[in-house]
Tab-separated table of C-alpha atoms and ligand atoms in Angstrom:
chain	number	residue	atom	x	y	z
A	1	MET	CA	61.560	88.113	112.502
A	2	ARG	CA	63.776	85.128	111.837
A	3	GLY	CA	63.666	81.400	112.261
A	4	GLY	CA	66.323	81.530	114.953
A	5	LEU	CA	69.903	80.398	114.640
A	6	THR	CA	70.650	77.173	116.368
A	7	ARG	CA	74.300	76.908	115.555
A	8	THR	CA	76.549	74.886	117.825
A	9	PHE	CA	79.890	75.901	116.371
A	10	ALA	CA	81.249	77.221	119.563
A	11	VAL	CA	80.770	74.108	121.632
A	12	MET	CA	81.668	71.415	119.151
A	13	GLY	CA	85.288	70.421	118.639
A	14	ALA	CA	86.638	69.704	115.206
A	15	VAL	CA	86.571	65.952	115.760
A	16	GLY	CA	82.921	66.021	116.754
A	17	LEU	CA	82.124	68.133	113.765
A	18	LEU	CA	83.882	65.747	111.454
A	19	ALA	CA	81.801	62.937	112.865
A	20	VAL	CA	78.695	64.984	112.128
A	21	SER	CA	79.975	65.634	108.671
A	22	ALA	CA	80.719	61.955	107.998
A	23	CYS	CA	77.476	60.605	109.367
A	24	GLY	CA	74.996	63.387	108.846
A	25	ASN	CA	75.951	65.144	105.666
A	26	SER	CA	77.103	62.342	103.467
A	27	ASP	CA	73.560	61.508	102.424
A	28	GLU	CA	74.810	60.302	99.074
A	29	SER	CA	77.545	58.061	100.355
A	30	SER	CA	77.617	54.484	99.259
A	31	ASN	CA	76.975	52.048	102.066
A	32	SER	CA	77.882	49.055	99.974
A	33	GLY	CA	81.581	49.261	100.656
A	34	ASP	CA	81.993	48.452	97.002
A	35	GLN	CA	85.350	49.658	95.843
A	36	ALA	CA	84.112	50.571	92.367
A	37	ALA	CA	81.449	52.797	93.853
A	38	ALA	CA	83.934	54.399	96.259
A	39	ASP	CA	86.174	55.203	93.252
A	40	LYS	CA	83.381	57.341	91.886
A	41	ASN	CA	83.253	59.510	94.991
A	42	VAL	CA	84.213	63.122	94.802
A	43	THR	CA	84.962	64.262	98.358
A	44	VAL	CA	84.456	68.009	98.587
A	45	PHE	CA	86.042	69.645	101.598
A	46	THR	CA	84.627	73.028	102.666
A	47	TRP	CA	83.425	74.826	105.810
A	48	TRP	CA	79.990	75.490	104.251
A	49	ALA	CA	78.033	73.203	106.539
A	50	ASP	CA	74.922	75.180	107.336
A	51	GLY	CA	72.597	78.089	106.478
A	52	GLY	CA	73.378	80.325	103.543
A	53	GLU	CA	76.782	78.734	103.039
A	54	LYS	CA	75.301	75.216	102.724
A	55	ALA	CA	72.638	76.696	100.344
A	56	GLY	CA	75.476	77.947	98.079
A	57	LEU	CA	77.195	74.583	98.168
A	58	ASP	CA	73.906	72.815	97.390
A	59	GLY	CA	73.605	75.041	94.315
A	60	LEU	CA	76.960	73.774	93.027
A	61	VAL	CA	76.049	70.184	93.894
A	62	SER	CA	72.816	70.414	91.907
A	63	VAL	CA	74.775	71.326	88.756
A	64	PHE	CA	77.402	68.660	89.540
A	65	LYS	CA	74.663	66.028	89.694
A	66	ASN	CA	73.578	66.910	86.185
A	67	GLU	CA	76.958	67.429	84.615
A	68	CYS	CA	78.997	64.718	86.345
A	69	LYS	CA	76.686	61.737	86.331
A	70	ASP	CA	79.625	59.292	86.494
A	71	PHE	CA	80.583	60.621	89.890
A	72	THR	CA	79.061	60.890	93.415
A	73	PHE	CA	79.361	63.974	95.527
A	74	GLN	CA	80.546	63.390	99.068
A	75	ASN	CA	80.097	66.259	101.480
A	76	ALA	CA	83.171	66.596	103.730
A	77	ALA	CA	82.221	69.999	105.177
A	78	VAL	CA	83.530	70.854	108.657
A	79	ALA	CA	81.450	73.598	110.341
A	80	GLY	CA	82.930	76.745	111.823
A	81	GLY	CA	83.045	80.255	110.417
A	82	ALA	CA	85.932	81.048	108.014
A	83	GLY	CA	87.282	77.547	108.410
A	84	SER	CA	88.069	77.989	112.089
A	85	ASN	CA	87.814	74.205	112.565
A	86	ALA	CA	88.197	73.061	108.998
A	87	LYS	CA	91.631	74.393	108.302
A	88	GLN	CA	93.232	72.308	111.076
A	89	VAL	CA	91.387	69.179	109.961
A	90	LEU	CA	92.525	69.788	106.410
A	91	ALA	CA	96.120	70.370	107.444
A	92	ASN	CA	96.106	67.040	109.306
A	93	ASP	CA	94.571	65.163	106.370
A	94	LEU	CA	97.062	66.655	103.964
A	95	ALA	CA	99.983	65.900	106.255
A	96	ALA	CA	98.753	62.315	106.607
A	97	GLY	CA	98.665	61.954	102.802
A	98	LYS	CA	94.867	61.679	102.808
A	99	PRO	CA	93.684	64.608	100.715
A	100	PRO	CA	90.041	65.037	99.792
A	101	SER	CA	89.179	65.077	96.072
A	102	THR	CA	89.092	68.846	96.270
A	103	PHE	CA	89.187	71.551	98.965
A	104	GLN	CA	88.234	75.123	99.316
A	105	ALA	CA	91.098	77.616	99.533
A	106	HIS	CA	91.289	81.392	99.222
A	107	ALA	CA	92.860	82.782	96.085
A	108	GLY	CA	95.991	84.748	96.922
A	109	ALA	CA	98.480	84.262	99.733
A	110	GLU	CA	96.614	81.374	101.396
A	111	LEU	CA	96.682	79.347	98.240
A	112	GLY	CA	100.411	80.107	98.084
A	113	ASP	CA	100.891	78.074	101.274
A	114	TYR	CA	99.380	74.950	99.679
A	115	ILE	CA	101.430	75.541	96.517
A	116	ASN	CA	104.685	75.966	98.454
A	117	ASN	CA	103.955	72.837	100.392
A	118	GLY	CA	103.470	70.848	97.196
A	119	GLN	CA	99.874	69.982	98.202
A	120	VAL	CA	98.031	71.172	95.076
A	121	ASP	CA	98.532	70.494	91.400
A	122	ASP	CA	98.815	72.920	88.521
A	123	VAL	CA	95.453	73.100	86.733
A	124	SER	CA	96.458	75.498	83.946
A	125	ASN	CA	95.576	72.883	81.379
A	126	LEU	CA	91.999	72.860	82.627
A	127	TYR	CA	91.830	76.611	82.079
A	128	GLU	CA	92.646	75.936	78.410
A	129	GLU	CA	90.225	73.012	78.213
A	130	PHE	CA	87.264	74.768	79.850
A	131	GLY	CA	87.929	78.209	78.346
A	132	LEU	CA	88.492	79.802	81.745
A	133	ASN	CA	91.241	82.119	80.559
A	134	LYS	CA	88.560	84.065	78.752
A	135	ALA	CA	85.881	83.685	81.398
A	136	PHE	CA	87.692	85.336	84.337
A	137	PRO	CA	88.960	88.948	84.439
A	138	GLN	CA	92.669	89.328	83.862
A	139	SER	CA	93.177	90.872	87.358
A	140	LEU	CA	91.860	87.703	88.987
A	141	LEU	CA	93.897	85.466	86.701
A	142	ASP	CA	97.023	87.492	87.652
A	143	ASN	CA	96.150	87.022	91.302
A	144	LEU	CA	95.838	83.260	90.825
A	145	THR	CA	98.981	82.833	88.725
A	146	VAL	CA	102.188	81.728	90.423
A	147	GLU	CA	105.245	81.450	88.190
A	148	GLY	CA	103.083	81.003	85.153
A	149	LYS	CA	100.858	78.326	86.658
A	150	ILE	CA	97.368	78.321	88.148
A	151	TYR	CA	96.413	76.003	90.988
A	152	SER	CA	92.749	76.447	91.585
A	153	VAL	CA	89.411	77.487	90.033
A	154	PRO	CA	87.670	80.466	91.685
A	155	ALA	CA	83.948	80.082	92.468
A	156	ASN	CA	83.201	83.637	93.511
A	157	VAL	CA	84.212	87.020	94.865
A	158	HIS	CA	83.106	88.012	98.362
A	159	ARG	CA	83.247	91.426	99.952
A	160	ALA	CA	84.615	91.662	103.497
A	161	ASN	CA	84.194	95.380	104.475
A	162	VAL	CA	80.420	95.449	105.022
A	163	VAL	CA	78.433	96.612	108.029
A	164	TRP	CA	75.005	95.046	108.445
A	165	ALA	CA	72.652	97.135	110.545
A	166	ASN	CA	69.212	96.976	112.124
A	167	PRO	CA	67.348	100.264	111.217
A	168	ALA	CA	64.854	99.841	114.036
A	169	VAL	CA	67.648	99.800	116.609
A	170	LEU	CA	69.356	102.802	115.061
A	171	LYS	CA	66.069	104.685	115.197
A	172	LYS	CA	66.048	104.303	118.993
A	173	ALA	CA	69.113	106.517	119.077
A	174	ASN	CA	67.865	108.835	116.303
A	175	ILE	CA	70.566	107.634	113.905
A	176	ASP	CA	69.873	107.860	110.188
A	177	ALA	CA	69.956	104.249	108.950
A	178	THR	CA	70.199	105.224	105.285
A	179	LYS	CA	73.737	106.594	105.487
A	180	ALA	CA	76.948	105.057	106.742
A	181	PRO	CA	78.824	107.098	109.327
A	182	ALA	CA	81.420	109.092	107.390
A	183	SER	CA	84.427	107.871	109.353
A	184	VAL	CA	85.527	105.543	112.135
A	185	ASP	CA	85.207	108.435	114.576
A	186	ALA	CA	81.629	109.118	113.428
A	187	TRP	CA	80.865	105.419	113.902
A	188	ILE	CA	82.241	105.505	117.468
A	189	ALA	CA	80.096	108.613	118.136
A	190	ASP	CA	77.000	106.672	116.928
A	191	MET	CA	77.886	103.771	119.183
A	192	GLU	CA	78.053	106.137	122.146
A	193	LYS	CA	74.546	107.399	121.210
A	194	LEU	CA	73.290	103.789	121.034
A	195	LYS	CA	74.735	103.069	124.458
A	196	ALA	CA	73.017	106.137	125.838
A	197	ALA	CA	69.748	104.886	124.297
A	198	GLY	CA	70.094	101.643	126.273
A	199	ILE	CA	71.728	99.329	123.678
A	200	LYS	CA	74.339	97.590	125.796
A	201	ALA	CA	76.309	96.114	122.879
A	202	PRO	CA	75.854	98.286	119.815
A	203	LEU	CA	78.266	96.070	117.787
A	204	ALA	CA	77.783	92.342	117.663
A	205	THR	CA	80.898	90.354	116.863
A	206	SER	CA	82.352	86.929	117.420
A	207	LYS	CA	85.593	85.178	118.144
A	208	GLY	CA	88.790	85.112	116.124
A	209	PHE	CA	88.394	85.981	112.481
A	210	ALA	CA	85.370	88.242	113.049
A	211	GLU	CA	87.371	90.421	115.454
A	212	GLU	CA	90.240	90.411	112.981
A	213	MET	CA	87.794	91.688	110.292
A	214	VAL	CA	86.783	94.574	112.535
A	215	MET	CA	90.461	95.396	113.068
A	216	GLU	CA	91.110	95.150	109.356
A	217	VAL	CA	88.419	97.657	108.354
A	218	VAL	CA	89.594	100.108	111.011
A	219	LEU	CA	93.148	99.816	109.677
A	220	LEU	CA	91.865	100.137	106.108
A	221	ALA	CA	89.849	103.247	106.930
A	222	GLU	CA	92.596	104.918	108.923
A	223	LEU	CA	95.643	104.024	106.820
A	224	GLY	CA	94.024	104.025	103.341
A	225	PRO	CA	94.132	101.119	100.865
A	226	ASP	CA	97.829	101.281	99.859
A	227	LYS	CA	99.301	101.485	103.312
A	228	PHE	CA	96.827	98.828	104.494
A	229	THR	CA	97.935	96.402	101.788
A	230	GLY	CA	101.568	97.183	102.598
A	231	LEU	CA	101.104	95.961	106.174
A	232	TRP	CA	101.013	92.325	105.083
A	233	LYS	CA	103.918	92.618	102.688
A	234	GLY	CA	106.399	94.256	104.995
A	235	GLU	CA	106.052	97.604	103.153
A	236	THR	CA	104.148	99.461	105.871
A	237	ASP	CA	105.663	99.717	109.343
A	238	VAL	CA	103.361	97.768	111.656
A	239	ASN	CA	104.966	99.576	114.587
A	240	GLY	CA	104.181	102.989	113.146
A	241	ALA	CA	102.300	105.670	115.134
A	242	ASP	CA	99.417	105.674	112.572
A	243	VAL	CA	98.914	101.959	113.242
A	244	THR	CA	98.918	102.618	117.002
A	245	ALA	CA	96.264	105.323	116.599
A	246	ALA	CA	94.137	102.979	114.431
A	247	LEU	CA	94.467	100.143	116.962
A	248	GLU	CA	93.324	102.526	119.750
A	249	LYS	CA	90.152	103.088	117.713
A	250	PHE	CA	89.730	99.371	117.229
A	251	LYS	CA	90.017	98.955	121.003
A	252	LYS	CA	87.310	101.538	121.507
A	253	ILE	CA	85.033	99.814	118.967
A	254	LEU	CA	85.536	96.416	120.549
A	255	SER	CA	84.516	97.934	123.885
A	256	PHE	CA	81.062	98.479	122.360
A	257	SER	CA	80.652	94.786	121.559
A	258	ASN	CA	78.951	91.777	123.157
A	259	VAL	CA	80.705	90.305	126.184
A	260	ASP	CA	80.106	86.745	124.917
A	261	ARG	CA	82.027	87.402	121.674
A	262	GLU	CA	84.604	84.676	122.369
A	263	ALA	CA	81.878	82.069	122.771
A	264	VAL	CA	79.871	82.673	119.581
A	265	ASP	CA	80.331	82.478	115.796
A	266	TRP	CA	79.307	84.974	113.127
A	267	PRO	CA	75.739	83.713	112.555
A	268	ASP	CA	75.067	84.184	116.285
A	269	ALA	CA	76.362	87.767	116.064
A	270	LEU	CA	74.114	88.396	113.103
A	271	GLY	CA	71.270	86.919	115.132
A	272	TYR	CA	71.864	89.599	117.815
A	273	VAL	CA	71.428	92.302	115.170
A	274	ASN	CA	68.286	90.693	113.740
A	275	LYS	CA	66.840	90.318	117.244
A	276	GLY	CA	67.596	93.949	118.028
A	277	THR	CA	70.044	93.292	120.841
A	278	SER	CA	72.751	94.974	118.768
A	279	ALA	CA	72.666	97.572	116.038
A	280	TYR	CA	75.523	96.376	113.808
A	281	THR	CA	77.748	93.505	112.833
A	282	LEU	CA	80.783	93.808	110.566
A	283	MET	CA	80.931	90.743	108.391
A	284	GLY	CA	81.489	89.546	104.837
A	285	ASP	CA	78.627	89.354	102.390
A	286	TRP	CA	77.909	85.696	103.137
A	287	VAL	CA	75.544	87.505	105.573
A	288	ALA	CA	73.278	88.278	102.557
A	289	ALA	CA	72.993	84.536	101.985
A	290	GLN	CA	72.318	83.847	105.632
A	291	GLN	CA	69.543	86.442	105.679
A	292	LEU	CA	68.067	84.864	102.560
A	293	ALA	CA	68.277	81.365	104.066
A	294	ASP	CA	66.626	82.610	107.271
A	295	LYS	CA	63.997	84.523	105.357
A	296	VAL	CA	64.825	87.829	107.044
A	297	PRO	CA	62.919	90.435	104.976
A	298	ASP	CA	64.993	93.065	103.143
A	299	SER	CA	63.242	95.793	105.094
A	300	ALA	CA	64.542	94.463	108.424
A	301	TYR	CA	68.186	95.194	107.763
A	302	THR	CA	70.462	97.513	105.819
A	303	TYR	CA	74.118	97.480	104.802
A	304	TRP	CA	76.900	99.806	103.839
A	305	PRO	CA	80.672	99.722	103.403
A	306	ALA	CA	82.450	99.914	106.748
A	307	PRO	CA	82.757	103.538	107.841
A	308	GLY	CA	85.774	105.229	106.199
A	309	THR	CA	86.111	102.541	103.482
A	310	ASP	CA	83.490	103.695	100.994
A	311	GLY	CA	84.860	103.319	97.449
A	312	THR	CA	87.029	100.387	98.520
A	313	PHE	CA	86.022	96.812	97.848
A	314	GLN	CA	87.881	94.550	100.225
A	315	TYR	CA	87.724	91.182	98.500
A	316	LEU	CA	88.357	87.495	98.946
A	317	ALA	CA	87.731	84.658	96.513
A	318	ASP	CA	86.875	81.076	97.292
A	319	SER	CA	88.506	78.619	94.910
A	320	PHE	CA	88.729	74.893	94.553
A	321	THR	CA	91.894	72.828	94.127
A	322	MET	CA	93.150	69.608	92.636
A	323	PRO	CA	95.042	68.197	95.601
A	324	THR	CA	98.261	66.343	94.819
A	325	ASN	CA	97.752	62.556	94.808
A	326	ALA	CA	94.009	62.889	95.306
A	327	LYS	CA	92.212	59.634	94.604
A	328	ASN	CA	89.789	60.480	91.841
A	329	PRO	CA	91.344	63.189	89.582
A	330	GLU	CA	88.710	62.692	86.847
A	331	GLY	CA	85.965	63.313	89.365
A	332	THR	CA	87.813	66.346	90.686
A	333	LYS	CA	88.176	67.595	87.124
A	334	CYS	CA	84.424	67.417	86.663
A	335	TRP	CA	83.853	69.304	89.950
A	336	LEU	CA	86.280	72.030	88.859
A	337	LYS	CA	84.524	72.278	85.493
A	338	VAL	CA	81.240	72.901	87.322
A	339	VAL	CA	82.841	75.429	89.662
A	340	GLY	CA	84.193	77.455	86.741
A	341	SER	CA	81.091	77.180	84.552
A	342	ALA	CA	78.522	79.937	84.023
A	343	GLU	CA	75.796	77.617	85.264
A	344	GLY	CA	77.722	76.485	88.376
A	345	GLN	CA	78.674	80.059	89.297
A	346	LYS	CA	75.081	81.188	88.959
A	347	ALA	CA	73.678	78.305	91.013
A	348	PHE	CA	76.294	78.963	93.682
A	349	ASN	CA	76.510	82.735	93.888
A	350	THR	CA	72.812	83.542	93.753
A	351	LYS	CA	72.602	81.633	97.058
A	352	LYS	CA	75.984	82.481	98.595
A	353	GLY	CA	75.864	86.297	98.833
A	354	SER	CA	78.957	86.566	96.652
A	355	ILE	CA	79.317	87.673	93.054
A	356	PRO	CA	80.535	85.389	90.264
A	357	ALA	CA	84.217	85.350	89.456
A	358	ARG	CA	83.301	85.060	85.750
A	359	SER	CA	82.866	88.271	83.773
A	360	ASP	CA	79.850	87.053	81.757
A	361	ALA	CA	77.269	86.943	84.545
A	362	VAL	CA	73.931	88.705	84.083
A	363	ALA	CA	73.305	91.049	87.024
A	364	THR	CA	69.546	90.760	86.888
A	365	ASP	CA	69.797	87.028	87.627
A	366	TYR	CA	71.000	87.994	91.125
A	367	PRO	CA	69.339	89.284	94.318
A	368	LYS	CA	69.448	93.001	95.029
A	369	TYR	CA	72.520	92.858	97.306
A	370	GLN	CA	74.714	91.097	94.711
A	371	GLN	CA	73.584	93.553	92.039
A	372	ALA	CA	74.959	96.392	94.152
A	373	ALA	CA	78.136	94.445	94.876
A	374	MET	CA	78.694	93.792	91.187
A	375	ALA	CA	78.472	97.520	90.467
A	376	ASP	CA	80.929	98.323	93.271
A	377	TRP	CA	83.343	95.576	92.104
A	378	LYS	CA	83.558	97.391	88.785
A	379	SER	CA	84.004	100.890	90.143
A	380	ASP	CA	85.759	100.573	93.540
A	381	LYS	CA	89.362	100.261	94.468
A	382	ILE	CA	90.055	96.561	95.072
A	383	VAL	CA	91.940	95.621	98.238
A	384	PRO	CA	92.652	92.075	99.506
A	385	SER	CA	91.461	90.743	102.836
A	386	CYS	CA	94.042	89.455	105.237
A	387	ALA	CA	91.605	87.512	107.458
A	388	HIS	CA	90.348	85.573	104.458
A	389	GLY	CA	93.668	84.683	102.972
A	390	ALA	CA	93.751	86.974	99.938
A	391	ALA	CA	96.565	89.059	101.404
A	392	CYS	CA	97.876	86.904	104.255
A	393	THR	CA	99.301	83.416	104.541
A	394	LEU	CA	97.965	80.743	106.880
A	395	GLY	CA	100.992	81.291	109.105
A	396	GLN	CA	100.429	85.054	109.340
A	397	ASN	CA	96.793	84.516	110.174
A	398	ASP	CA	97.665	81.986	112.886
A	399	GLY	CA	99.730	84.645	114.615
A	400	ILE	CA	97.099	87.341	114.109
A	401	LEU	CA	94.322	85.124	115.434
A	402	SER	CA	96.196	84.336	118.587
A	403	ALA	CA	96.887	88.046	119.045
A	404	MET	CA	93.117	88.640	118.644
A	405	GLY	CA	92.201	86.141	121.343
A	406	GLN	CA	94.679	87.720	123.733
A	407	PHE	CA	93.481	91.263	122.942
A	408	SER	CA	89.834	90.338	123.344
A	409	GLY	CA	90.588	89.058	126.871
A	410	LYS	CA	92.941	91.931	127.778
A	411	PRO	CA	92.746	94.805	125.341
A	412	ASP	CA	96.239	96.292	125.472
A	413	VAL	CA	97.291	98.104	122.316
A	414	PRO	CA	101.125	97.935	122.725
A	415	THR	CA	100.888	94.168	123.283
A	416	LEU	CA	98.635	93.764	120.222
A	417	GLN	CA	100.859	95.886	118.024
A	418	LYS	CA	103.955	93.912	119.012
A	419	ALA	CA	102.149	90.635	118.369
A	420	LEU	CA	100.969	91.883	114.961
A	421	ALA	CA	104.442	92.961	113.959
A	422	ALA	CA	105.720	89.497	114.879
A	423	ALA	CA	102.849	87.760	113.052
A	424	VAL	CA	103.052	89.516	109.735
A	425	LYS	CA	106.785	89.148	109.283
A	426	PRO	CA	107.304	86.851	106.354
A	427	SER	CA	108.922	83.664	107.640
B	1	GAL	C1	85.298	82.789	104.377
B	1	GAL	C2	84.864	82.145	103.105
B	1	GAL	C3	83.447	82.504	102.822
B	1	GAL	C4	82.580	82.220	104.026
B	1	GAL	C5	83.166	82.772	105.316
B	1	GAL	C6	82.419	82.489	106.590
B	1	GAL	O1	86.606	82.455	104.692
B	1	GAL	O2	85.676	82.584	102.078
B	1	GAL	O3	82.961	81.818	101.670
B	1	GAL	O4	82.366	80.865	104.083
B	1	GAL	O5	84.492	82.348	105.452
B	1	GAL	O6	82.477	81.156	106.951
């Protein structure tokens, strides 16, 4: 059914990955050592190193090559889902005063960390120059604006609360693949049925952020959008009984997942669904891009909003920055122009599974999945993702991720709830 995923995220350390990135991916790097040539380099730091994510990045690069002929793209991608390796490498580079020309950061709270640390420059003037104030919806501009200034250019909008399912596996347990279970409880009941039908791990998931995403959608479904959003702002009591009840359901769901979840990354979990070992994976819509890159036919999988979250679009947005004291600001400026442009967003998002951040995109230019996502983005209630930095800071996520690791090894709800309460407290 698919070409087979041969990812090695789980076994390679960040240092090894960087080496791969420097030697393997920088196919356009100058070998001459010539300073003038090096000055033309635009070093783009992301975690889009492979598969559908790399295909999206390649789309942006193809436009950059046309529009920014004076500059040379340098790929500084560090592999690992959701920046699991990249973020640490980036933090070290920034602390050492060696920023890339631009780096990927999530719009919202995560970007706030870089702003507060003085690591990114105000790019409001570029919004004027490139006409971006008119290109992006006001709600997104508001989300990006901090004390009247904007510090990045958004490339897309991704949806986090999506279940990707294998209809052939659901059929084995006589489950209707065309409809999402109506609630978390109904989803749990379906997982019981799948187990009884011989599917050992109905839900495929992976370490860290993927488990956090499962927890997030259960909290979202059980608490509702407003209470959910309040969790990360200190407005909802993390120690509340409703949170305890939701975490018990999360524990139950995790018990239906693959035992090797701590050793794999999200593309591997998706592979289990495509192979038929599992029925579902809960993952953001970069999955649509991965399926496209792996040529998995549309008929082999289906998708719906996570049970209990229909009508809610849990979003995150990738954006690119102008790092403070970066070497080639003119080159970065050209990259940001491409990122914000209609052509750049189309080249990127048609391949990345996301929808354009710009309001002027033509839906029919996009694959079927994105057309559906565009419609939902307009009609649904919009809620930020914590795991992908729209709602939560890097510090909050560090705490949550370590709680996830502990919970995956020893699923104890009171311990998890205590750790979450400590993690989300604003420092
Ligand atoms: C997210 C990022 C997405 C996608 C995903 C999986 O944090 O915003 O674009 O790359 O991680 O790696």
